[in-house]
Amino acid sequence: MTDLVFLSLATVTIASSILALEARDLVYGAAALGIAFLGMAGLFFYLDAAYIGAFQIAVYIGAVVVLILFTVMLVGPQLGEPPLELKRLSLLAAILVSLLLGTAGAVSSASAFPGPDNCGSGCDLIGLSNALINQYGVQLEFLSLVLAAAVIGALTLAKTDRKTE
Amino acid sequence: MEPITSFFAVSVILLGIGIYGLTTKRNAIRILFSIELIYNAANLNIIAFARLSSPPLVTGQVLVLFTIALAAMEAAVGLAIVMLVSRLNVDIDLRKLTRLRG
Amino acid sequence: MGNPIIDLLTNTYFLEIVVFPGLTSIAILGALLGWLERKLTARVQLRIGPQYASPAGGILQMFADIIKLLFKEVTIPEGADTFFFIMAPVTALIIGAALLGLIPFAPGIQIANIQVGLPVFLAIVTLSPTLVLLAGWSANSKFPFIGGLRALFQQTAYEIPLWLSTLGVVMVAGTLSLTGIVQYQQNSGWLIVPQLLGALLFIITSTAEMERLPFDLPEAESEIMMGWQAEYPGPLFMLVQGPAFVKLYAFSALFTTLYLGGYLGPSPIPPILWFFAKTLLVIVLIMLFRSTFPRVRLDQLLRQGWTTLLTLSIINIIIAYFLVVGFPAI
C-alpha cells in the first residue's frame, strides 16, 4: 500500500519534470513544473515532513510558478527552440552522472540508514521550531536579511527599467 | 517505510534531468526550471536522509526550509533579469545574450 | 464481511468523502449558498429575488439554473488553449473541495486530521490565483487575461496579511492543528475575544482571497465584464461559479474553527448544528459585504494591503505575544 503511494508520487514527479523541460509551450512547461513540485510536496508528506510539504506548496507553486507564468506571459511565446548539437552528448553525460551517483548512493547508504517506521521526536513540530529558533536563530535572521535584499534587488531591476523607457 | 535507496534514486533521476536541461536548453526560463529541479532533488535527499537516519534528525527539515527560501529568492531575481533582458532584446536565448548592460 | 460493495458503501471513510462532509454535501450546499446570496442581496436592495423555482422562496433556483446551463452548447473560443480552458476550473473545484476535508465539523467528523492543518489549508489556497491566471490566459481574449493578471496582483496584496493574521491564533493556542485549536477553545473560551483584531484582518483578507466584493477585481462585472470568466460557455460557466461558493463555505468554516470555537456549544444541540449555525452566520456576514461596500481599486488594495493590513497584522502578533507571555507590569 505505502509502496504504491511512493511509486505514484515518484512517477508523477519525474514524468512532469521531464515534461517541464520538453513541453513545446513554456506555459505548459511551467504548469508541469508546478505538478512536479506538488509531487515533491507529496514525497515530503510521505517522509513525515508535513510542515515542509505545506511550505513547499505555498512557496514553490504559490510564488515561484506564478512568477514564472507571469514572466512567460509578459515575455511572450518563445517558440522554435533551435536544436543544439550537443544534445545527445549532454543527455549521455546526465545519464552517466546519475548512474554513477546512484550506484554510489545505493552501495554506501542502503544499510546505514535503517529508518525507523515511527518517526517520533525527529519529525516533531515542536522539535522543528525549537531547532529553528534556538539553534539556528542567527541563520534565520541572516536569511531574512538576504531575502529582503533579494526582493529589493528584483524590484529595482524591474522598476528602473520602466522609468528609462 | 521505503528504504533510502528509493528516495535516493528519485533524487538522482531529478538531478540528471536538471543537468540535462542545464546543458541543452537555450531559453533562460527553461534553465531556471532546471535549476529549480536540482534544488528539489537536493531537498528530497536532505529530507530523506534526515528522516531515515536513526534516530531521525530534525535539522534536515530546518536546512530544507532555508533552501526553499533561497530558491524562491533566486527565482525572483532570475525572473526579474529575464524580464529586463526581454525588454532590451527580443530573444532570451542565453547563448546569444552576451551583455547585460542596457 | 460478505459483499464488498456493501462493505464499501458502509465504510465511514468512504461515506465521509462521498456524502458528508465530502462531495455530495458540498455540491448541495454550494447550490443553496448561491440561492442565499441572490435572495439576501435582493432583500438588501429591496427587491424580491428568486421566487418561482419552489414554494419556499425560490430555494431551488440554483438547481433550476444548473439544469438550464447544462443544456447550453459548449463553445470554446477561437484560438483558446482548450486544455487549460477546461482543466483550470475543474482543478479549482477539486482544490475547493480539498479545503473542506481539513475542517473538523464535529468530534470525529473530519476527513484529514493532520498536525499541520492550518498551513496546509492556507498553502492549498495559494494555488487558486495560479489557476485563475491560467484560465484567463487560455481564453485568448483581452478581458479574461486582464482578470487573470488582476488576480495575481491581488494575491500579492492579501497573501501575507492572511498568513500573519492566523499566526496570532496559532501562538495563543500553541498548535497548528485545526482540531487542536478547537480543543484549546473548549477550556479558554472563543478566540475571537483575545484575537479580535486578527479575526477582523482574517475576514478582510479572506474576502479578498475569495474574490468577493469589495475585492472582486478579477471578475468585476462593471469594469471588465466578469473578467476571467467572460469567455466560459454554459456548462463550463457553472463549473467556474462552483469554486467561488465552495471557497466561501470553506473559509467561513475556517473562520468558525479558528475564532468562533468550531463545533463547541451548549450540549442539547448537537455539535454539528452549532458548527453550521456559526458558519451560516459568517457566510451571511460576508454576503452582506457584497451589498454594502463599493469595489476598491487595484492600487488602493495594493497600498492598503502592504501598509495598513501588514502593519495591523504585525500589531496583532505583538498582542498575541503578550497574551502568551503575560503583560509586563507597568
Short mmCIF file of C-alpha atoms in Angstrom, two decimals, chain A residues 3-115:
data_model
loop_
_atom_site.label_atom_id
_atom_site.label_comp_id
_atom_site.label_asym_id
_atom_site.label_seq_id
_atom_site.Cartn_x
_atom_site.Cartn_y
_atom_site.Cartn_z
CA ASP A 3 4.86 1.34 -1.80
CA LEU A 4 2.11 2.22 -4.25
CA VAL A 5 1.83 5.73 -2.82
CA PHE A 6 5.56 6.24 -3.08
CA LEU A 7 5.71 4.83 -6.60
CA SER A 8 2.91 7.01 -7.91
CA LEU A 9 4.36 10.14 -6.30
CA ALA A 10 7.80 9.41 -7.72
CA THR A 11 6.37 8.70 -11.18
CA VAL A 12 4.35 11.91 -11.20
CA THR A 13 7.32 13.96 -10.06
CA ILE A 14 9.76 12.53 -12.59
CA ALA A 15 7.34 12.46 -15.53
CA SER A 16 6.20 16.03 -15.03
CA SER A 17 9.73 17.32 -14.56
CA ILE A 18 10.69 15.78 -17.90
CA LEU A 19 7.58 17.37 -19.40
CA ALA A 20 8.54 20.71 -17.87
CA LEU A 21 11.74 20.75 -19.88
CA GLU A 22 10.41 19.18 -23.07
CA ALA A 23 6.96 20.75 -23.50
CA ARG A 24 6.95 22.98 -26.54
CA ASP A 25 4.90 25.73 -24.95
CA LEU A 26 6.53 27.36 -21.94
CA VAL A 27 3.17 27.80 -20.20
CA TYR A 28 2.66 24.04 -20.29
CA GLY A 29 6.23 23.67 -19.07
CA ALA A 30 5.54 25.91 -16.10
CA ALA A 31 2.33 24.04 -15.26
CA ALA A 32 4.20 20.73 -15.45
CA LEU A 33 6.86 22.17 -13.18
CA GLY A 34 4.08 23.05 -10.73
CA ILE A 35 2.86 19.45 -10.79
CA ALA A 36 6.43 18.24 -10.21
CA PHE A 37 6.65 20.50 -7.16
CA LEU A 38 3.31 19.15 -5.97
CA GLY A 39 4.61 15.61 -6.29
CA MET A 40 7.70 16.63 -4.34
CA ALA A 41 5.47 18.08 -1.62
CA GLY A 42 3.67 14.73 -1.57
CA LEU A 43 7.01 12.98 -1.05
CA PHE A 44 7.72 15.33 1.84
CA PHE A 45 4.37 14.42 3.38
CA TYR A 46 5.28 10.78 2.88
CA LEU A 47 8.53 11.38 4.75
CA ASP A 48 6.65 12.85 7.76
CA ALA A 49 7.79 16.39 6.96
CA ALA A 50 4.28 17.80 6.62
CA TYR A 51 5.24 21.35 7.52
CA ILE A 52 7.93 21.39 4.86
CA GLY A 53 5.37 20.00 2.41
CA ALA A 54 2.96 22.85 3.13
CA PHE A 55 5.83 25.31 2.82
CA GLN A 56 6.85 23.74 -0.48
CA ILE A 57 3.34 24.13 -1.91
CA ALA A 58 2.98 27.72 -0.72
CA VAL A 59 6.40 28.93 -1.83
CA TYR A 60 7.06 26.93 -4.95
CA ILE A 61 3.62 26.74 -6.50
CA GLY A 62 2.05 29.78 -4.88
CA ALA A 63 5.01 32.05 -5.61
CA VAL A 64 7.65 30.64 -7.94
CA VAL A 65 5.37 29.03 -10.54
CA VAL A 66 3.11 32.08 -10.56
CA LEU A 67 6.13 34.29 -11.09
CA ILE A 68 7.32 32.07 -13.93
CA LEU A 69 3.88 32.10 -15.57
CA PHE A 70 3.71 35.85 -15.23
CA THR A 71 7.13 36.27 -16.85
CA VAL A 72 6.32 33.83 -19.63
CA MET A 73 3.10 35.64 -20.42
CA LEU A 74 4.79 39.04 -20.37
CA VAL A 75 7.83 37.97 -22.38
CA GLY A 76 5.60 36.31 -24.95
CA PRO A 77 5.87 32.97 -26.70
CA GLN A 78 9.39 31.70 -27.33
CA LEU A 79 8.69 29.09 -29.93
CA GLY A 80 11.06 27.21 -32.16
CA GLU A 81 13.92 26.49 -29.83
CA PRO A 82 16.85 25.68 -32.14
CA PRO A 83 18.28 22.22 -31.60
CA LEU A 84 21.66 22.08 -30.00
CA GLU A 85 24.35 19.93 -31.48
CA LEU A 86 25.50 18.91 -28.02
CA LYS A 87 22.12 17.45 -27.15
CA ARG A 88 22.92 13.77 -27.41
CA LEU A 89 26.26 14.14 -25.70
CA SER A 90 24.84 16.00 -22.72
CA LEU A 91 21.99 13.55 -22.40
CA LEU A 92 24.59 10.83 -22.18
CA ALA A 93 26.55 12.85 -19.63
CA ALA A 94 23.46 13.41 -17.49
CA ILE A 95 22.60 9.72 -17.54
CA LEU A 96 26.18 8.77 -16.70
CA VAL A 97 26.37 11.16 -13.77
CA SER A 98 23.04 9.90 -12.47
CA LEU A 99 24.09 6.27 -12.78
CA LEU A 100 27.40 6.90 -11.09
CA LEU A 101 25.84 8.81 -8.21
CA GLY A 102 23.02 6.30 -7.98
CA THR A 103 25.27 3.29 -7.63
CA ALA A 104 27.48 5.11 -5.18
CA GLY A 105 24.47 6.02 -3.06
CA ALA A 106 22.95 2.57 -3.26
CA VAL A 107 26.16 0.84 -2.29
CA SER A 108 27.08 3.16 0.52
CA SER A 109 23.83 4.01 2.21
CA ALA A 110 21.35 1.17 1.95
CA SER A 111 22.31 -0.43 5.25
CA ALA A 112 23.50 2.69 7.07
CA PHE A 113 20.06 4.27 7.19
CA PRO A 114 17.62 1.77 8.60
CA GLY A 115 14.85 4.33 9.11
#
